[in-house]
Amino acid sequence: MKEEIINLKNQALAQITEIDNLEDLKDLQITYLGRNGRLSKLIKKIKEVKGGDKKEIGIQINQTKKTLLELIASQKQKIKSKSNTEFDETVPGILPPVGNLHLVTKAIEEIAKTFKAIGFSQARYNEVEWDYFGFESLNFTKDHPARDDWETFFVDVPEDKKLGPMILTPHTSSGQVREMKRVGTPPIRMVNIAKCYRRQADVSHVPMFHQFEGLVVDKNISIVNLKGTLDYFAQNFFGESRKTRLRPYHFPFTEPSFEVDISCDVCEGSGCKLCKGGWLELGGAGMVHPNVLRNGGIDPKIYSGFAFGWGVERTYMMKEGLKIPDIRLLYSSNLQILKQF
Ligand code: FA5
Protein backbone atom coordinates (compact mmCIF):
# COMPACT_ATOMS: atom_id res chain seq x y z
CA MET A 1 0.00 0.00 0.00
CA LYS A 2 2.86 2.35 0.80
CA GLU A 3 4.14 1.88 -2.73
CA GLU A 4 0.68 2.48 -4.16
CA ILE A 5 0.59 5.84 -2.32
CA ILE A 6 4.04 6.82 -3.62
CA ASN A 7 3.01 5.94 -7.19
CA LEU A 8 -0.19 7.94 -6.90
CA LYS A 9 1.73 10.91 -5.54
CA ASN A 10 4.33 10.80 -8.32
CA GLN A 11 1.69 10.50 -11.04
CA ALA A 12 -0.29 13.38 -9.58
CA LEU A 13 2.77 15.63 -9.27
CA ALA A 14 3.76 14.98 -12.89
CA GLN A 15 0.25 15.71 -14.17
CA ILE A 16 -0.31 18.84 -12.06
CA THR A 17 2.88 20.52 -13.25
CA GLU A 18 1.90 19.87 -16.90
CA ILE A 19 -1.49 21.60 -16.64
CA ASP A 20 -1.76 25.10 -18.14
CA ASN A 21 -5.39 26.05 -17.58
CA LEU A 22 -7.60 26.37 -14.54
CA GLU A 23 -10.39 24.13 -15.79
CA ASP A 24 -8.17 21.10 -16.30
CA LEU A 25 -6.50 21.77 -12.96
CA LYS A 26 -9.87 21.66 -11.24
CA ASP A 27 -10.71 18.36 -12.98
CA LEU A 28 -7.42 16.89 -11.84
CA GLN A 29 -8.02 17.97 -8.26
CA ILE A 30 -11.34 16.12 -8.33
CA THR A 31 -9.70 13.02 -9.85
CA TYR A 32 -7.21 12.79 -6.99
CA LEU A 33 -8.71 14.57 -4.02
CA GLY A 34 -12.46 14.53 -4.72
CA ARG A 35 -14.85 12.60 -2.51
CA ASN A 36 -14.60 9.57 -4.76
CA GLY A 37 -11.11 10.46 -5.95
CA ARG A 38 -8.12 8.14 -6.01
CA LEU A 39 -6.74 9.25 -2.63
CA SER A 40 -10.13 8.83 -0.92
CA LYS A 41 -10.30 5.28 -2.25
CA LEU A 42 -6.92 4.56 -0.63
CA ILE A 43 -8.14 6.02 2.67
CA LYS A 44 -11.07 3.60 2.57
CA LYS A 45 -8.60 0.74 2.17
CA ILE A 46 -6.70 1.63 5.42
CA LYS A 47 -9.03 -0.52 7.48
CA GLU A 48 -7.76 -3.61 5.64
CA VAL A 49 -4.16 -2.86 6.78
CA LYS A 50 -2.99 -4.92 9.68
CA GLY A 51 -0.86 -4.02 12.68
CA GLY A 52 1.22 -0.88 13.33
CA ASP A 53 1.44 -0.04 9.58
CA LYS A 54 -2.03 1.46 9.81
CA LYS A 55 -0.83 4.59 11.63
CA GLU A 56 2.16 5.07 9.30
CA ILE A 57 0.01 4.74 6.19
CA GLY A 58 -2.48 7.22 7.64
CA ILE A 59 0.32 9.77 8.13
CA GLN A 60 1.67 9.07 4.60
CA ILE A 61 -1.76 9.66 3.02
CA ASN A 62 -2.26 12.93 4.94
CA GLN A 63 1.16 14.22 3.85
CA THR A 64 0.45 13.25 0.23
CA LYS A 65 -2.86 15.11 0.39
CA LYS A 66 -1.11 18.20 1.82
CA THR A 67 1.62 18.10 -0.83
CA LEU A 68 -0.88 17.78 -3.66
CA LEU A 69 -3.03 20.64 -2.32
CA GLU A 70 0.03 22.89 -2.05
CA LEU A 71 1.18 22.04 -5.54
CA ILE A 72 -2.29 22.64 -6.97
CA ALA A 73 -2.42 26.06 -5.26
CA SER A 74 0.97 27.09 -6.61
CA GLN A 75 0.12 25.80 -10.10
CA LYS A 76 -3.07 27.89 -9.98
CA GLN A 77 -1.02 31.00 -9.24
CA LYS A 78 1.37 30.22 -12.09
CA ILE A 79 -1.48 29.82 -14.59
CA LYS A 80 -3.10 33.06 -13.45
CA SER A 81 0.06 35.13 -13.60
CA LYS A 82 0.95 33.64 -16.99
CA SER A 83 -2.38 34.74 -18.48
CA ASN A 84 -1.80 38.22 -17.00
CA THR A 85 1.66 38.55 -18.51
CA GLU A 86 0.21 37.61 -21.92
CA PHE A 87 -1.52 41.02 -22.08
CA ASP A 88 -0.34 42.74 -25.25
CA GLU A 89 -0.67 46.50 -25.01
CA THR A 90 -0.14 46.91 -28.77
CA VAL A 91 -3.42 45.14 -29.57
CA PRO A 92 -6.07 47.80 -30.34
CA GLY A 93 -8.75 48.07 -27.65
CA ILE A 94 -12.36 47.05 -28.21
CA LEU A 95 -14.33 50.24 -28.80
CA PRO A 96 -17.84 50.32 -27.39
CA PRO A 97 -20.38 50.66 -30.23
CA VAL A 98 -21.18 54.29 -31.07
CA GLY A 99 -24.78 55.10 -31.92
CA ASN A 100 -25.90 57.47 -34.64
CA LEU A 101 -29.11 59.32 -35.35
CA HIS A 102 -31.76 57.45 -37.32
CA LEU A 103 -32.02 58.83 -40.82
CA VAL A 104 -35.61 59.96 -40.23
CA THR A 105 -34.38 62.10 -37.30
CA LYS A 106 -31.68 63.54 -39.55
CA ALA A 107 -34.26 64.20 -42.25
CA ILE A 108 -36.52 66.06 -39.79
CA GLU A 109 -33.61 68.22 -38.61
CA GLU A 110 -32.62 69.07 -42.17
CA ILE A 111 -36.18 69.83 -43.30
CA ALA A 112 -36.80 72.08 -40.27
CA LYS A 113 -33.53 73.92 -40.90
CA THR A 114 -34.34 74.46 -44.59
CA PHE A 115 -37.68 76.07 -43.75
CA LYS A 116 -36.34 78.01 -40.79
CA ALA A 117 -33.97 79.75 -43.21
CA ILE A 118 -37.00 81.34 -44.93
CA GLY A 119 -38.83 82.31 -41.77
CA PHE A 120 -40.97 79.25 -40.97
CA SER A 121 -41.38 78.32 -37.31
CA GLN A 122 -41.40 74.63 -36.40
CA ALA A 123 -44.36 73.02 -34.66
CA ARG A 124 -45.34 69.51 -33.67
CA TYR A 125 -49.07 69.22 -33.38
CA ASN A 126 -51.05 66.36 -31.80
CA GLU A 127 -50.53 62.85 -33.08
CA VAL A 128 -53.55 61.58 -31.13
CA GLU A 129 -56.23 63.98 -32.27
CA TRP A 130 -59.93 64.65 -32.48
CA ASP A 131 -61.77 63.96 -35.73
CA TYR A 132 -62.68 67.68 -35.82
CA PHE A 133 -59.08 68.78 -36.44
CA GLY A 134 -58.15 65.75 -38.57
CA PHE A 135 -61.22 65.86 -40.85
CA GLU A 136 -64.24 68.00 -39.96
CA SER A 137 -62.55 71.42 -39.80
CA LEU A 138 -60.67 70.53 -43.00
CA ASN A 139 -63.88 70.38 -45.02
CA PHE A 140 -64.07 66.58 -45.30
CA THR A 141 -67.58 65.30 -46.00
CA LYS A 142 -69.08 62.94 -43.41
CA ASP A 143 -68.81 59.98 -45.81
CA HIS A 144 -65.26 60.68 -47.04
CA PRO A 145 -63.40 57.35 -47.43
CA ALA A 146 -60.42 58.61 -45.36
CA ARG A 147 -62.74 58.59 -42.32
CA ASP A 148 -63.34 54.88 -42.80
CA ASP A 149 -62.10 52.27 -40.29
CA TRP A 150 -60.03 50.79 -43.07
CA GLU A 151 -57.95 53.95 -43.55
CA THR A 152 -57.75 55.56 -40.13
CA PHE A 153 -56.99 54.19 -36.66
CA PHE A 154 -59.67 55.13 -34.13
CA VAL A 155 -58.87 55.43 -30.43
CA ASP A 156 -61.22 53.59 -28.13
CA VAL A 157 -62.40 56.52 -26.00
CA PRO A 158 -65.87 58.09 -25.81
CA GLU A 159 -66.66 60.53 -28.61
CA ASP A 160 -66.64 64.21 -27.80
CA LYS A 161 -69.99 65.86 -28.57
CA LYS A 162 -68.38 68.67 -30.56
CA LEU A 163 -65.04 67.21 -31.69
CA GLY A 164 -66.21 63.67 -32.59
CA PRO A 165 -64.19 60.46 -32.19
CA MET A 166 -60.51 60.38 -31.33
CA ILE A 167 -58.06 59.20 -33.98
CA LEU A 168 -54.35 58.63 -34.57
CA THR A 169 -53.86 61.50 -36.94
CA PRO A 170 -53.48 60.29 -40.56
CA HIS A 171 -51.89 63.57 -41.73
CA THR A 172 -50.23 66.70 -40.37
CA SER A 173 -52.95 68.85 -41.95
CA SER A 174 -54.73 68.38 -38.61
CA GLY A 175 -52.36 71.07 -37.27
CA GLN A 176 -53.67 73.72 -39.71
CA VAL A 177 -56.75 74.93 -37.80
CA ARG A 178 -54.93 74.52 -34.47
CA GLU A 179 -52.17 76.84 -35.71
CA MET A 180 -54.67 79.39 -37.05
CA LYS A 181 -56.43 79.42 -33.69
CA ARG A 182 -53.14 79.69 -31.82
CA VAL A 183 -51.82 82.62 -33.87
CA GLY A 184 -55.12 84.50 -34.23
CA THR A 185 -54.24 87.21 -36.70
CA PRO A 186 -51.95 86.30 -39.64
CA PRO A 187 -49.16 86.24 -40.80
CA ILE A 188 -48.68 82.50 -40.26
CA ARG A 189 -45.63 80.69 -41.50
CA MET A 190 -45.24 77.29 -39.88
CA VAL A 191 -43.95 73.84 -40.62
CA ASN A 192 -45.57 71.09 -38.56
CA ILE A 193 -43.47 67.91 -38.50
CA ALA A 194 -45.10 64.95 -36.77
CA LYS A 195 -45.97 61.27 -36.90
CA CYS A 196 -48.94 60.05 -38.91
CA TYR A 197 -50.72 56.70 -38.92
CA ARG A 198 -52.59 54.83 -41.62
CA ARG A 199 -53.59 51.24 -42.28
CA GLN A 200 -51.07 50.77 -45.08
CA ALA A 201 -47.90 48.72 -45.63
CA ASP A 202 -46.07 48.12 -48.92
CA VAL A 203 -42.94 49.22 -50.75
CA SER A 204 -43.86 52.93 -50.46
CA HIS A 205 -46.16 52.90 -47.38
CA VAL A 206 -45.69 52.15 -43.68
CA PRO A 207 -48.38 52.28 -40.96
CA MET A 208 -46.44 54.91 -38.98
CA PHE A 209 -44.64 57.61 -40.94
CA HIS A 210 -43.87 61.33 -40.70
CA GLN A 211 -45.11 64.30 -42.65
CA PHE A 212 -44.04 67.92 -42.78
CA GLU A 213 -46.85 70.36 -43.28
CA GLY A 214 -46.23 73.88 -44.44
CA LEU A 215 -48.87 76.52 -43.80
CA VAL A 216 -48.60 80.13 -44.89
CA VAL A 217 -51.46 82.62 -44.41
CA ASP A 218 -51.21 86.33 -45.04
CA LYS A 219 -52.62 89.06 -47.25
CA ASN A 220 -52.09 88.53 -51.01
CA ILE A 221 -50.70 85.01 -50.82
CA SER A 222 -51.02 83.36 -54.22
CA ILE A 223 -50.11 80.19 -56.00
CA VAL A 224 -46.87 81.87 -57.11
CA ASN A 225 -45.74 81.90 -53.46
CA LEU A 226 -46.62 78.22 -53.16
CA LYS A 227 -44.67 77.26 -56.28
CA GLY A 228 -41.70 79.42 -55.23
CA THR A 229 -41.58 77.83 -51.77
CA LEU A 230 -41.74 74.27 -53.12
CA ASP A 231 -39.04 75.04 -55.71
CA TYR A 232 -36.84 76.58 -53.01
CA PHE A 233 -37.19 73.46 -50.86
CA ALA A 234 -36.63 71.01 -53.74
CA GLN A 235 -33.49 72.80 -54.94
CA ASN A 236 -32.00 73.04 -51.47
CA PHE A 237 -32.84 69.50 -50.49
CA PHE A 238 -32.28 67.59 -53.71
CA GLY A 239 -29.94 69.82 -55.70
CA GLU A 240 -30.46 72.00 -58.77
CA SER A 241 -30.62 69.21 -61.29
CA ARG A 242 -33.59 67.25 -59.89
CA LYS A 243 -37.00 67.67 -61.48
CA THR A 244 -40.30 68.03 -59.62
CA ARG A 245 -43.74 68.26 -61.18
CA LEU A 246 -47.18 69.37 -59.99
CA ARG A 247 -50.24 67.31 -60.95
CA PRO A 248 -53.78 68.66 -60.48
CA TYR A 249 -55.50 66.70 -57.69
CA HIS A 250 -58.31 66.99 -55.18
CA PHE A 251 -58.04 67.59 -51.44
CA PRO A 252 -61.12 68.84 -49.57
CA PHE A 253 -59.08 71.44 -47.67
CA THR A 254 -57.28 73.14 -50.58
CA GLU A 255 -58.56 74.65 -53.80
CA PRO A 256 -56.93 74.31 -56.27
CA SER A 257 -54.99 71.23 -55.17
CA PHE A 258 -51.95 69.44 -56.51
CA GLU A 259 -49.81 66.45 -55.92
CA VAL A 260 -46.05 66.88 -56.13
CA ASP A 261 -43.81 64.23 -57.68
CA ILE A 262 -40.05 63.99 -58.02
CA SER A 263 -38.01 62.14 -60.62
CA CYS A 264 -37.13 58.87 -58.89
CA ASP A 265 -33.50 58.61 -57.76
CA VAL A 266 -33.60 54.83 -57.23
CA CYS A 267 -34.14 54.06 -60.92
CA GLU A 268 -33.08 57.50 -62.21
CA GLY A 269 -36.45 57.95 -63.87
CA SER A 270 -36.66 54.68 -65.76
CA GLY A 271 -39.39 53.15 -63.55
CA CYS A 272 -38.99 50.72 -60.63
CA LYS A 273 -40.91 48.81 -57.95
CA LEU A 274 -40.92 51.90 -55.69
CA CYS A 275 -42.08 54.65 -58.06
CA LYS A 276 -43.73 52.49 -60.74
CA GLY A 277 -43.32 55.02 -63.60
CA GLY A 278 -40.14 57.04 -62.97
CA TRP A 279 -41.80 59.67 -60.70
CA LEU A 280 -42.40 59.26 -56.96
CA GLU A 281 -45.24 61.11 -55.23
CA LEU A 282 -43.86 63.13 -52.32
CA GLY A 283 -46.94 64.95 -51.10
CA GLY A 284 -49.88 67.24 -51.69
CA ALA A 285 -50.23 71.00 -51.84
CA GLY A 286 -52.74 73.73 -52.65
CA MET A 287 -54.35 77.03 -51.70
CA VAL A 288 -56.09 76.87 -48.32
CA HIS A 289 -59.86 76.43 -48.78
CA PRO A 290 -61.92 79.44 -47.53
CA ASN A 291 -63.95 77.12 -45.25
CA VAL A 292 -60.75 76.05 -43.49
CA LEU A 293 -59.68 79.66 -42.98
CA ARG A 294 -63.12 80.38 -41.52
CA ASN A 295 -62.85 77.38 -39.18
CA GLY A 296 -59.54 78.81 -38.00
CA GLY A 297 -61.17 82.18 -37.31
CA ILE A 298 -59.55 83.92 -40.30
CA ASP A 299 -61.52 86.04 -42.79
CA PRO A 300 -60.97 84.61 -46.32
CA LYS A 301 -61.97 87.95 -47.83
CA ILE A 302 -58.87 89.55 -46.28
CA TYR A 303 -56.42 86.67 -46.10
CA SER A 304 -55.39 83.79 -48.30
CA GLY A 305 -52.90 80.99 -47.80
CA PHE A 306 -51.21 77.92 -49.13
CA ALA A 307 -50.40 74.59 -47.55
CA PHE A 308 -48.42 71.49 -48.42
CA GLY A 309 -47.90 68.13 -46.73
CA TRP A 310 -45.10 65.81 -47.74
CA GLY A 311 -43.89 62.46 -46.45
CA VAL A 312 -40.58 62.81 -44.56
CA GLU A 313 -39.43 59.25 -45.30
CA ARG A 314 -40.15 59.38 -49.03
CA THR A 315 -38.60 62.82 -49.32
CA TYR A 316 -35.38 61.63 -47.67
CA MET A 317 -35.33 58.43 -49.75
CA MET A 318 -35.20 60.58 -52.86
CA LYS A 319 -31.98 62.30 -51.83
CA GLU A 320 -29.37 61.78 -54.49
CA GLY A 321 -27.36 58.59 -54.14
CA LEU A 322 -29.20 57.03 -51.17
CA LYS A 323 -30.95 54.44 -53.38
CA ILE A 324 -33.27 53.03 -50.69
CA PRO A 325 -35.64 50.85 -52.71
CA ASP A 326 -38.25 50.05 -50.04
CA ILE A 327 -39.60 52.40 -47.32
CA ARG A 328 -40.05 49.47 -44.90
CA LEU A 329 -36.26 49.13 -44.64
CA LEU A 330 -36.21 52.35 -42.60
CA TYR A 331 -38.19 50.71 -39.81
CA SER A 332 -36.79 47.19 -40.05
CA SER A 333 -34.31 47.74 -37.15
CA ASN A 334 -31.65 46.15 -39.34
CA LEU A 335 -28.45 47.79 -38.10
CA GLN A 336 -26.49 46.78 -41.19
CA ILE A 337 -28.82 48.98 -43.22
CA LEU A 338 -29.27 51.80 -40.72
CA LYS A 339 -25.55 52.21 -40.01
CA GLN A 340 -24.96 53.18 -43.64
CA PHE A 341 -26.77 56.49 -43.32
C1 FA5 B 1 -52.07 64.26 -47.43
O1 FA5 B 1 -51.85 63.63 -46.41
C2 FA5 B 1 -52.46 65.71 -47.38
N1 FA5 B 1 -52.75 66.08 -46.03
C3 FA5 B 1 -51.32 66.55 -47.95
C4 FA5 B 1 -51.68 68.01 -48.16
C5 FA5 B 1 -51.34 68.92 -47.19
C6 FA5 B 1 -52.35 68.40 -49.29
C7 FA5 B 1 -51.64 70.28 -47.39
C8 FA5 B 1 -52.66 69.74 -49.48
C9 FA5 B 1 -52.30 70.66 -48.54
P1 FA5 B 1 -51.47 62.29 -49.03
O2 FA5 B 1 -52.45 61.32 -48.46
O3 FA5 B 1 -51.26 62.24 -50.49
O4 FA5 B 1 -51.87 63.76 -48.66
O5 FA5 B 1 -50.08 62.09 -48.28
C10 FA5 B 1 -49.02 62.98 -48.49
C11 FA5 B 1 -47.70 62.24 -48.51
O6 FA5 B 1 -47.50 61.54 -47.28
C12 FA5 B 1 -47.58 61.14 -49.55
O7 FA5 B 1 -47.31 61.68 -50.83
C13 FA5 B 1 -46.43 60.36 -49.02
O8 FA5 B 1 -45.20 60.99 -49.27
C14 FA5 B 1 -46.72 60.40 -47.54
N2 FA5 B 1 -47.47 59.21 -47.12
C15 FA5 B 1 -48.79 59.01 -47.14
N3 FA5 B 1 -49.12 57.81 -46.65
C16 FA5 B 1 -47.95 57.22 -46.32
C17 FA5 B 1 -47.60 55.96 -45.74
N4 FA5 B 1 -48.52 55.07 -45.36
N5 FA5 B 1 -46.30 55.68 -45.57
C18 FA5 B 1 -45.35 56.58 -45.88
N6 FA5 B 1 -45.61 57.78 -46.41
C19 FA5 B 1 -46.90 58.11 -46.63
GROMACS .gro file of N, CA and C in nm, residues 42 121 141 161 180 212 251 255 273 338:
model
   30
   42LEU      N    1  -0.800   0.516  -0.143
   42LEU     CA    2  -0.692   0.456  -0.063
   42LEU      C    3  -0.723   0.468   0.087
  121SER      N    4  -4.163   7.884  -3.866
  121SER     CA    5  -4.138   7.832  -3.731
  121SER      C    6  -4.178   7.686  -3.728
  141THR      N    7  -6.617   6.567  -4.614
  141THR     CA    8  -6.758   6.530  -4.600
  141THR      C    9  -6.768   6.415  -4.500
  161LYS      N   10  -6.877   6.539  -2.788
  161LYS     CA   11  -6.999   6.586  -2.857
  161LYS      C   12  -6.966   6.680  -2.972
  180MET      N   13  -5.392   7.814  -3.680
  180MET     CA   14  -5.467   7.939  -3.705
  180MET      C   15  -5.526   7.993  -3.576
  212PHE      N   16  -4.427   6.652  -4.313
  212PHE     CA   17  -4.404   6.792  -4.278
  212PHE      C   18  -4.506   6.875  -4.354
  251PHE      N   19  -5.799   6.773  -5.290
  251PHE     CA   20  -5.804   6.759  -5.144
  251PHE      C   21  -5.919   6.847  -5.097
  255GLU      N   22  -5.794   7.443  -5.250
  255GLU     CA   23  -5.856   7.465  -5.380
  255GLU      C   24  -5.785   7.581  -5.451
  273LYS      N   25  -3.989   4.933  -5.886
  273LYS     CA   26  -4.091   4.881  -5.795
  273LYS      C   27  -4.144   4.992  -5.702
  338LEU      N   28  -2.917   5.047  -4.134
  338LEU     CA   29  -2.927   5.180  -4.072
  338LEU      C   30  -2.791   5.246  -4.050
   0.00000   0.00000   0.00000
